[in-house]
Amino acid sequence: MPEGPELHLASLFVNRKCDGVVFTGPVRKSEVSKSPDVPFTCEAYRITATSRGKEVKLTLTPMKSDDPKRRAKSGEADQPIDVVFRFGMSGFFRFTTEDELPKHAHLRFYSTEKPCRVLSFVDARRFGKWVPSGTWQADRGPCIMFEYQRFRENVVSHLSERAFDRPICEVLLNQKYFNGIGNYLRAEILFRLNIPPFVAARSVLEGLESEDFCEDEKAVKNGITNAKTSDRTQKERVKEEAGDLLRLCHTVPLEVVNQGGKGYDPEKADYTDFRAWLQCYYVDGMKSIRDHNGRTMWFTGDPGPMAPKDSKSPKAKKRAKKEVDHDYTAKKKGARSRSQSKTKGKKVIKQETKTPKKEKVARPKEAGSKLRTKTETNTPQHEKRSTGRGKKGSSAQPTTAGAQRRSARVTRQNSK
C-alpha cells in the first residue's frame, strides 16, 4: 500500500512530467470506476501537485489567454479546481501517450500535443478515491514529513486519550496522529528502536517532548544557545536521539523520499534499491503475525504482552511462492505434477487397504480349530493318495498287501 513517501514522490512525478505541458478538454473517467466525475472542462489548463501525509492534491489551473477577443466558452471553467486523491492499495500516476494508455487508468487528463499524451490515475484494485473540489481530510493529523513540529505537538498533547491504550504498532497506523505512516514504515521504525510491536503506545511515547531537541542542536552549532539544550549532558542527548520514536517517524520516511524515483518509479517499476533499504519488512529471518485489525506486523524478538492470541500470518509463504515462480505455464506444470502425485497416493492407499482383507481370509485357515481337526483326521487319506500316486512312478516300492494278493493268485492258478 502506498504510504507517505510514495504519495510525495507521486506529487513530484506529476510536477516533473507536467511541467510546461498544456492540457485541454474535459477530465475523463472510466466506465467501471465508482468515484465521482470531475466537472471540469477547459480549452487550456495546467496541472500541479502537492502532498500531505497519505493524500495528493492535483490543482487544475485554467490558462489566461493573451487575446482579449477570446472569451471562455459556455461550460468551461475559469477558476482553479483541486482534486484530492487517496491511493488505496495500488494507486499511482502514469504519463503516457494515448496509444499506451494503461488498462486500469480510471481518471485521465489529455494534453494538447500531437500525438496526445495523457496523465492518468491508475488503480488496478480500485480502492483508491478522488474528491473533486476537495480539501485535505479533516480527521487526518499533520504530515509526518513536512509538518514535523505540528506532528509532534499533536501526538504529545493527546497521549491521555484512549487511542494510546492500544499497541504501538496499531497506533502508528492511526492517521489522526501519524498521517503518512503505513505497514512497512511502522515495521522499520520499531525495528530500528528495538521496540516490541505489541506494547502499549503510551508507555513508549511517555516522556517525549513536544519540541525536538535535535533541531535545537543545529541552532547551538550556529552560535544560538538554548537553555533546554545547554542543561542536558551529551549522554542524555544521545539517549534521546536513539529512543525518540517521533523523530524516526519523520526521518525514516525521508530516507525513502531521498531515494527519488527508485522508491517510486511507475514507468520502470524498479524497486531493487528500496528492497535493499528494508531491514525488517518482508526480510528473511523476521517474524510476522496479524495485529487486532488483521494487518501483518513484521518484527524480531518478543512481540510484546498485547499480542493477539493464536494469530497466524500466511503472507510469508505467499510471497515466497511469487518470488520463486512468476510463470503461469510453470505453475500449470506444477499443478499437474501435484495432481499426479495425489492420484498415486490414492492408489497406494487402495493397495494398502486390500492387504488386510487377504490377511483376514488367511488367518482362519491357519488358526481355526475346526480346520485343524479336519486336517488331523484326514491325514491317512492324504497318505493313501500319496502312495497311489507313488505307484505310477517307476521307482515306487510294492507294499506287503500287494505281495500277498499276487501270491494268492499264483496258488489258485497252480491248483487249477
mmCIF file of N, CA and C in Angstrom, residues 1-5 52-55 139-145 147-148 150-159 161 163-183 185-186 189-190 193 195 200-202 204-206 208 244-250 253:
data_model
loop_
_atom_site.group_PDB
_atom_site.id
_atom_site.type_symbol
_atom_site.label_atom_id
_atom_site.label_comp_id
_atom_site.label_asym_id
_atom_site.label_seq_id
_atom_site.Cartn_x
_atom_site.Cartn_y
_atom_site.Cartn_z
ATOM 1 N N MET A 1 0.850 -1.193 0.000
ATOM 2 C CA MET A 1 0.000 0.000 0.000
ATOM 3 C C MET A 1 0.882 1.238 0.000
ATOM 4 N N PRO A 2 0.664 2.195 -0.907
ATOM 5 C CA PRO A 2 1.463 3.422 -0.920
ATOM 6 C C PRO A 2 1.317 4.193 0.393
ATOM 7 N N GLU A 3 2.450 4.667 0.906
ATOM 8 C CA GLU A 3 2.452 5.401 2.163
ATOM 9 C C GLU A 3 2.933 6.824 1.917
ATOM 10 N N GLY A 4 3.175 7.578 2.983
ATOM 11 C CA GLY A 4 3.520 8.981 2.838
ATOM 12 C C GLY A 4 4.629 9.266 1.841
ATOM 13 N N PRO A 5 5.763 8.543 1.897
ATOM 14 C CA PRO A 5 6.837 8.817 0.933
ATOM 15 C C PRO A 5 6.411 8.591 -0.512
ATOM 16 N N ARG A 52 0.341 15.687 1.244
ATOM 17 C CA ARG A 52 0.265 15.855 2.702
ATOM 18 C C ARG A 52 -0.093 14.502 3.297
ATOM 19 N N GLY A 53 0.871 13.872 3.963
ATOM 20 C CA GLY A 53 0.622 12.557 4.522
ATOM 21 C C GLY A 53 0.263 11.556 3.446
ATOM 22 N N LYS A 54 -0.916 10.941 3.569
ATOM 23 C CA LYS A 54 -1.369 9.945 2.599
ATOM 24 C C LYS A 54 -2.377 10.513 1.613
ATOM 25 N N GLU A 55 -2.212 11.780 1.248
ATOM 26 C CA GLU A 55 -3.092 12.402 0.273
ATOM 27 C C GLU A 55 -2.267 13.191 -0.728
ATOM 28 N N ASP A 139 -10.025 14.754 9.450
ATOM 29 C CA ASP A 139 -9.650 13.927 10.588
ATOM 30 C C ASP A 139 -8.241 13.354 10.482
ATOM 31 N N ARG A 140 -7.461 13.830 9.526
ATOM 32 C CA ARG A 140 -6.058 13.428 9.421
ATOM 33 C C ARG A 140 -5.168 14.448 10.113
ATOM 34 N N GLY A 141 -4.139 13.913 10.792
ATOM 35 C CA GLY A 141 -3.224 14.793 11.509
ATOM 36 C C GLY A 141 -2.225 15.464 10.582
ATOM 37 N N PRO A 142 -1.320 16.254 11.132
ATOM 38 C CA PRO A 142 -0.271 16.900 10.323
ATOM 39 C C PRO A 142 0.633 15.869 9.665
ATOM 40 N N CYS A 143 1.254 16.253 8.577
ATOM 41 C CA CYS A 143 2.135 15.367 7.820
ATOM 42 C C CYS A 143 3.385 15.052 8.630
ATOM 43 N N ILE A 144 3.763 13.790 8.661
ATOM 44 C CA ILE A 144 4.935 13.371 9.432
ATOM 45 C C ILE A 144 6.228 13.910 8.835
ATOM 46 N N MET A 145 6.229 14.216 7.537
ATOM 47 C CA MET A 145 7.464 14.641 6.878
ATOM 48 C C MET A 145 7.608 16.154 6.798
ATOM 49 N N GLU A 147 5.335 18.590 8.141
ATOM 50 C CA GLU A 147 4.750 19.368 9.243
ATOM 51 C C GLU A 147 5.223 18.748 10.557
ATOM 52 N N TYR A 148 6.519 18.564 10.647
ATOM 53 C CA TYR A 148 7.094 17.767 11.733
ATOM 54 C C TYR A 148 6.785 18.323 13.113
ATOM 55 N N ARG A 150 4.382 20.349 14.126
ATOM 56 C CA ARG A 150 2.954 20.212 14.421
ATOM 57 C C ARG A 150 2.593 18.758 14.687
ATOM 58 N N PHE A 151 3.232 17.854 13.959
ATOM 59 C CA PHE A 151 3.002 16.427 14.168
ATOM 60 C C PHE A 151 3.389 16.011 15.582
ATOM 61 N N ARG A 152 4.547 16.442 16.067
ATOM 62 C CA ARG A 152 4.984 16.108 17.424
ATOM 63 C C ARG A 152 4.022 16.665 18.463
ATOM 64 N N GLU A 153 3.659 17.906 18.300
ATOM 65 C CA GLU A 153 2.756 18.537 19.266
ATOM 66 C C GLU A 153 1.396 17.831 19.301
ATOM 67 N N ASN A 154 0.917 17.407 18.144
ATOM 68 C CA ASN A 154 -0.381 16.741 18.075
ATOM 69 C C ASN A 154 -0.353 15.408 18.821
ATOM 70 N N VAL A 155 0.739 14.667 18.716
ATOM 71 C CA VAL A 155 0.828 13.368 19.386
ATOM 72 C C VAL A 155 0.996 13.554 20.893
ATOM 73 N N VAL A 156 1.957 14.372 21.298
ATOM 74 C CA VAL A 156 2.273 14.534 22.726
ATOM 75 C C VAL A 156 1.091 15.126 23.490
ATOM 76 N N SER A 157 0.352 16.028 22.880
ATOM 77 C CA SER A 157 -0.768 16.674 23.572
ATOM 78 C C SER A 157 -1.991 15.771 23.705
ATOM 79 N N HIS A 158 -2.008 14.631 23.026
ATOM 80 C CA HIS A 158 -3.167 13.737 23.083
ATOM 81 C C HIS A 158 -2.838 12.369 23.674
ATOM 82 N N LEU A 159 -1.729 12.241 24.383
ATOM 83 C CA LEU A 159 -1.334 10.942 24.929
ATOM 84 C C LEU A 159 -2.320 10.405 25.969
ATOM 85 N N GLU A 161 -5.484 10.260 25.641
ATOM 86 C CA GLU A 161 -6.678 9.718 25.006
ATOM 87 C C GLU A 161 -6.623 8.187 24.948
ATOM 88 N N ALA A 163 -7.011 6.197 22.589
ATOM 89 C CA ALA A 163 -6.371 5.611 21.405
ATOM 90 C C ALA A 163 -4.984 5.083 21.719
ATOM 91 N N PHE A 164 -4.306 5.697 22.694
ATOM 92 C CA PHE A 164 -2.932 5.304 23.022
ATOM 93 C C PHE A 164 -2.881 4.167 24.040
ATOM 94 N N ASP A 165 -4.052 3.601 24.390
ATOM 95 C CA ASP A 165 -4.058 2.372 25.187
ATOM 96 C C ASP A 165 -3.747 1.148 24.329
ATOM 97 N N ARG A 166 -3.873 1.286 23.046
ATOM 98 C CA ARG A 166 -3.670 0.181 22.128
ATOM 99 C C ARG A 166 -2.178 -0.085 21.905
ATOM 100 N N PRO A 167 -1.831 -1.217 21.280
ATOM 101 C CA PRO A 167 -0.417 -1.495 20.982
ATOM 102 C C PRO A 167 0.174 -0.433 20.067
ATOM 103 N N ILE A 168 1.463 -0.188 20.235
ATOM 104 C CA ILE A 168 2.125 0.873 19.487
ATOM 105 C C ILE A 168 2.070 0.607 17.982
ATOM 106 N N CYS A 169 2.138 -0.668 17.579
ATOM 107 C CA CYS A 169 2.114 -0.955 16.139
ATOM 108 C C CYS A 169 0.775 -0.594 15.514
ATOM 109 N N GLU A 170 -0.308 -0.672 16.266
ATOM 110 C CA GLU A 170 -1.623 -0.317 15.747
ATOM 111 C C GLU A 170 -1.868 1.186 15.799
ATOM 112 N N VAL A 171 -1.328 1.845 16.812
ATOM 113 C CA VAL A 171 -1.484 3.297 16.912
ATOM 114 C C VAL A 171 -0.721 3.996 15.790
ATOM 115 N N LEU A 172 0.397 3.419 15.360
ATOM 116 C CA LEU A 172 1.181 4.037 14.291
ATOM 117 C C LEU A 172 0.414 4.092 12.963
ATOM 118 N N LEU A 173 -0.620 3.286 12.825
ATOM 119 C CA LEU A 173 -1.436 3.333 11.609
ATOM 120 C C LEU A 173 -2.627 4.270 11.737
ATOM 121 N N ASN A 174 -2.787 4.891 12.896
ATOM 122 C CA ASN A 174 -3.886 5.826 13.115
ATOM 123 C C ASN A 174 -3.520 7.163 12.455
ATOM 124 N N GLN A 175 -4.186 7.466 11.335
ATOM 125 C CA GLN A 175 -3.836 8.655 10.559
ATOM 126 C C GLN A 175 -4.248 9.954 11.244
ATOM 127 N N LYS A 176 -4.993 9.861 12.318
ATOM 128 C CA LYS A 176 -5.327 11.059 13.084
ATOM 129 C C LYS A 176 -4.089 11.620 13.772
ATOM 130 N N TYR A 177 -3.126 10.743 14.052
ATOM 131 C CA TYR A 177 -1.898 11.176 14.730
ATOM 132 C C TYR A 177 -0.648 10.938 13.892
ATOM 133 N N PHE A 178 -0.648 9.899 13.053
ATOM 134 C CA PHE A 178 0.544 9.543 12.279
ATOM 135 C C PHE A 178 0.177 9.520 10.793
ATOM 136 N N ASN A 179 -0.112 10.704 10.266
ATOM 137 C CA ASN A 179 -0.557 10.840 8.883
ATOM 138 C C ASN A 179 0.621 10.609 7.929
ATOM 139 N N GLY A 180 0.613 9.436 7.284
ATOM 140 C CA GLY A 180 1.686 9.078 6.351
ATOM 141 C C GLY A 180 2.358 7.766 6.687
ATOM 142 N N ILE A 181 2.187 7.275 7.940
ATOM 143 C CA ILE A 181 2.785 6.008 8.346
ATOM 144 C C ILE A 181 1.896 4.862 7.867
ATOM 145 N N GLY A 182 2.527 3.843 7.321
ATOM 146 C CA GLY A 182 1.818 2.653 6.867
ATOM 147 C C GLY A 182 2.495 1.395 7.370
ATOM 148 N N ASN A 183 2.195 0.284 6.728
ATOM 149 C CA ASN A 183 2.610 -1.016 7.236
ATOM 150 C C ASN A 183 4.122 -1.215 7.214
ATOM 151 N N LEU A 185 6.487 1.148 7.013
ATOM 152 C CA LEU A 185 7.187 2.163 7.813
ATOM 153 C C LEU A 185 7.136 1.835 9.304
ATOM 154 N N ARG A 186 5.984 1.363 9.798
ATOM 155 C CA ARG A 186 5.905 1.044 11.226
ATOM 156 C C ARG A 186 6.841 -0.105 11.581
ATOM 157 N N ILE A 189 10.481 1.368 11.627
ATOM 158 C CA ILE A 189 10.722 2.284 12.749
ATOM 159 C C ILE A 189 10.861 1.520 14.059
ATOM 160 N N LEU A 190 9.946 0.603 14.336
ATOM 161 C CA LEU A 190 10.011 -0.165 15.578
ATOM 162 C C LEU A 190 11.218 -1.094 15.601
ATOM 163 N N LEU A 193 14.384 0.847 16.611
ATOM 164 C CA LEU A 193 14.398 1.206 18.026
ATOM 165 C C LEU A 193 14.339 -0.011 18.938
ATOM 166 N N ILE A 195 11.816 -1.914 19.623
ATOM 167 C CA ILE A 195 10.607 -1.807 20.432
ATOM 168 C C ILE A 195 9.674 -2.950 20.064
ATOM 169 N N ALA A 200 1.963 -1.202 24.993
ATOM 170 C CA ALA A 200 1.064 -0.049 24.998
ATOM 171 C C ALA A 200 1.770 1.176 24.425
ATOM 172 N N ALA A 201 1.096 1.881 23.536
ATOM 173 C CA ALA A 201 1.698 3.033 22.873
ATOM 174 C C ALA A 201 2.081 4.122 23.866
ATOM 175 N N ARG A 202 1.254 4.302 24.881
ATOM 176 C CA ARG A 202 1.531 5.368 25.846
ATOM 177 C C ARG A 202 2.853 5.130 26.581
ATOM 178 N N VAL A 204 5.460 3.812 25.422
ATOM 179 C CA VAL A 204 6.581 4.099 24.529
ATOM 180 C C VAL A 204 6.748 5.601 24.327
ATOM 181 N N LEU A 205 5.639 6.329 24.265
ATOM 182 C CA LEU A 205 5.679 7.748 23.921
ATOM 183 C C LEU A 205 5.768 8.666 25.134
ATOM 184 N N GLU A 206 5.527 8.123 26.329
ATOM 185 C CA GLU A 206 5.630 8.963 27.532
ATOM 186 C C GLU A 206 7.053 9.478 27.699
ATOM 187 N N LEU A 208 8.439 11.848 25.950
ATOM 188 C CA LEU A 208 8.895 12.587 24.772
ATOM 189 C C LEU A 208 8.348 14.007 24.807
ATOM 190 N N ASP A 244 13.901 8.223 20.384
ATOM 191 C CA ASP A 244 12.801 9.123 20.063
ATOM 192 C C ASP A 244 12.031 8.566 18.876
ATOM 193 N N LEU A 245 10.907 7.914 19.164
ATOM 194 C CA LEU A 245 10.120 7.300 18.106
ATOM 195 C C LEU A 245 9.530 8.340 17.167
ATOM 196 N N LEU A 246 9.126 9.475 17.691
ATOM 197 C CA LEU A 246 8.532 10.517 16.854
ATOM 198 C C LEU A 246 9.533 11.060 15.854
ATOM 199 N N ARG A 247 10.791 11.122 16.238
ATOM 200 C CA ARG A 247 11.803 11.604 15.299
ATOM 201 C C ARG A 247 11.989 10.613 14.153
ATOM 202 N N LEU A 248 11.989 9.318 14.483
ATOM 203 C CA LEU A 248 12.139 8.334 13.416
ATOM 204 C C LEU A 248 10.918 8.285 12.507
ATOM 205 N N CYS A 249 9.753 8.629 13.048
ATOM 206 C CA CYS A 249 8.577 8.735 12.186
ATOM 207 C C CYS A 249 8.742 9.838 11.143
ATOM 208 N N HIS A 250 9.652 10.742 11.401
ATOM 209 C CA HIS A 250 9.941 11.834 10.478
ATOM 210 C C HIS A 250 11.129 11.510 9.569
ATOM 211 N N PRO A 253 10.786 8.022 6.828
ATOM 212 C CA PRO A 253 10.125 8.285 5.546
ATOM 213 C C PRO A 253 10.953 9.171 4.615
#
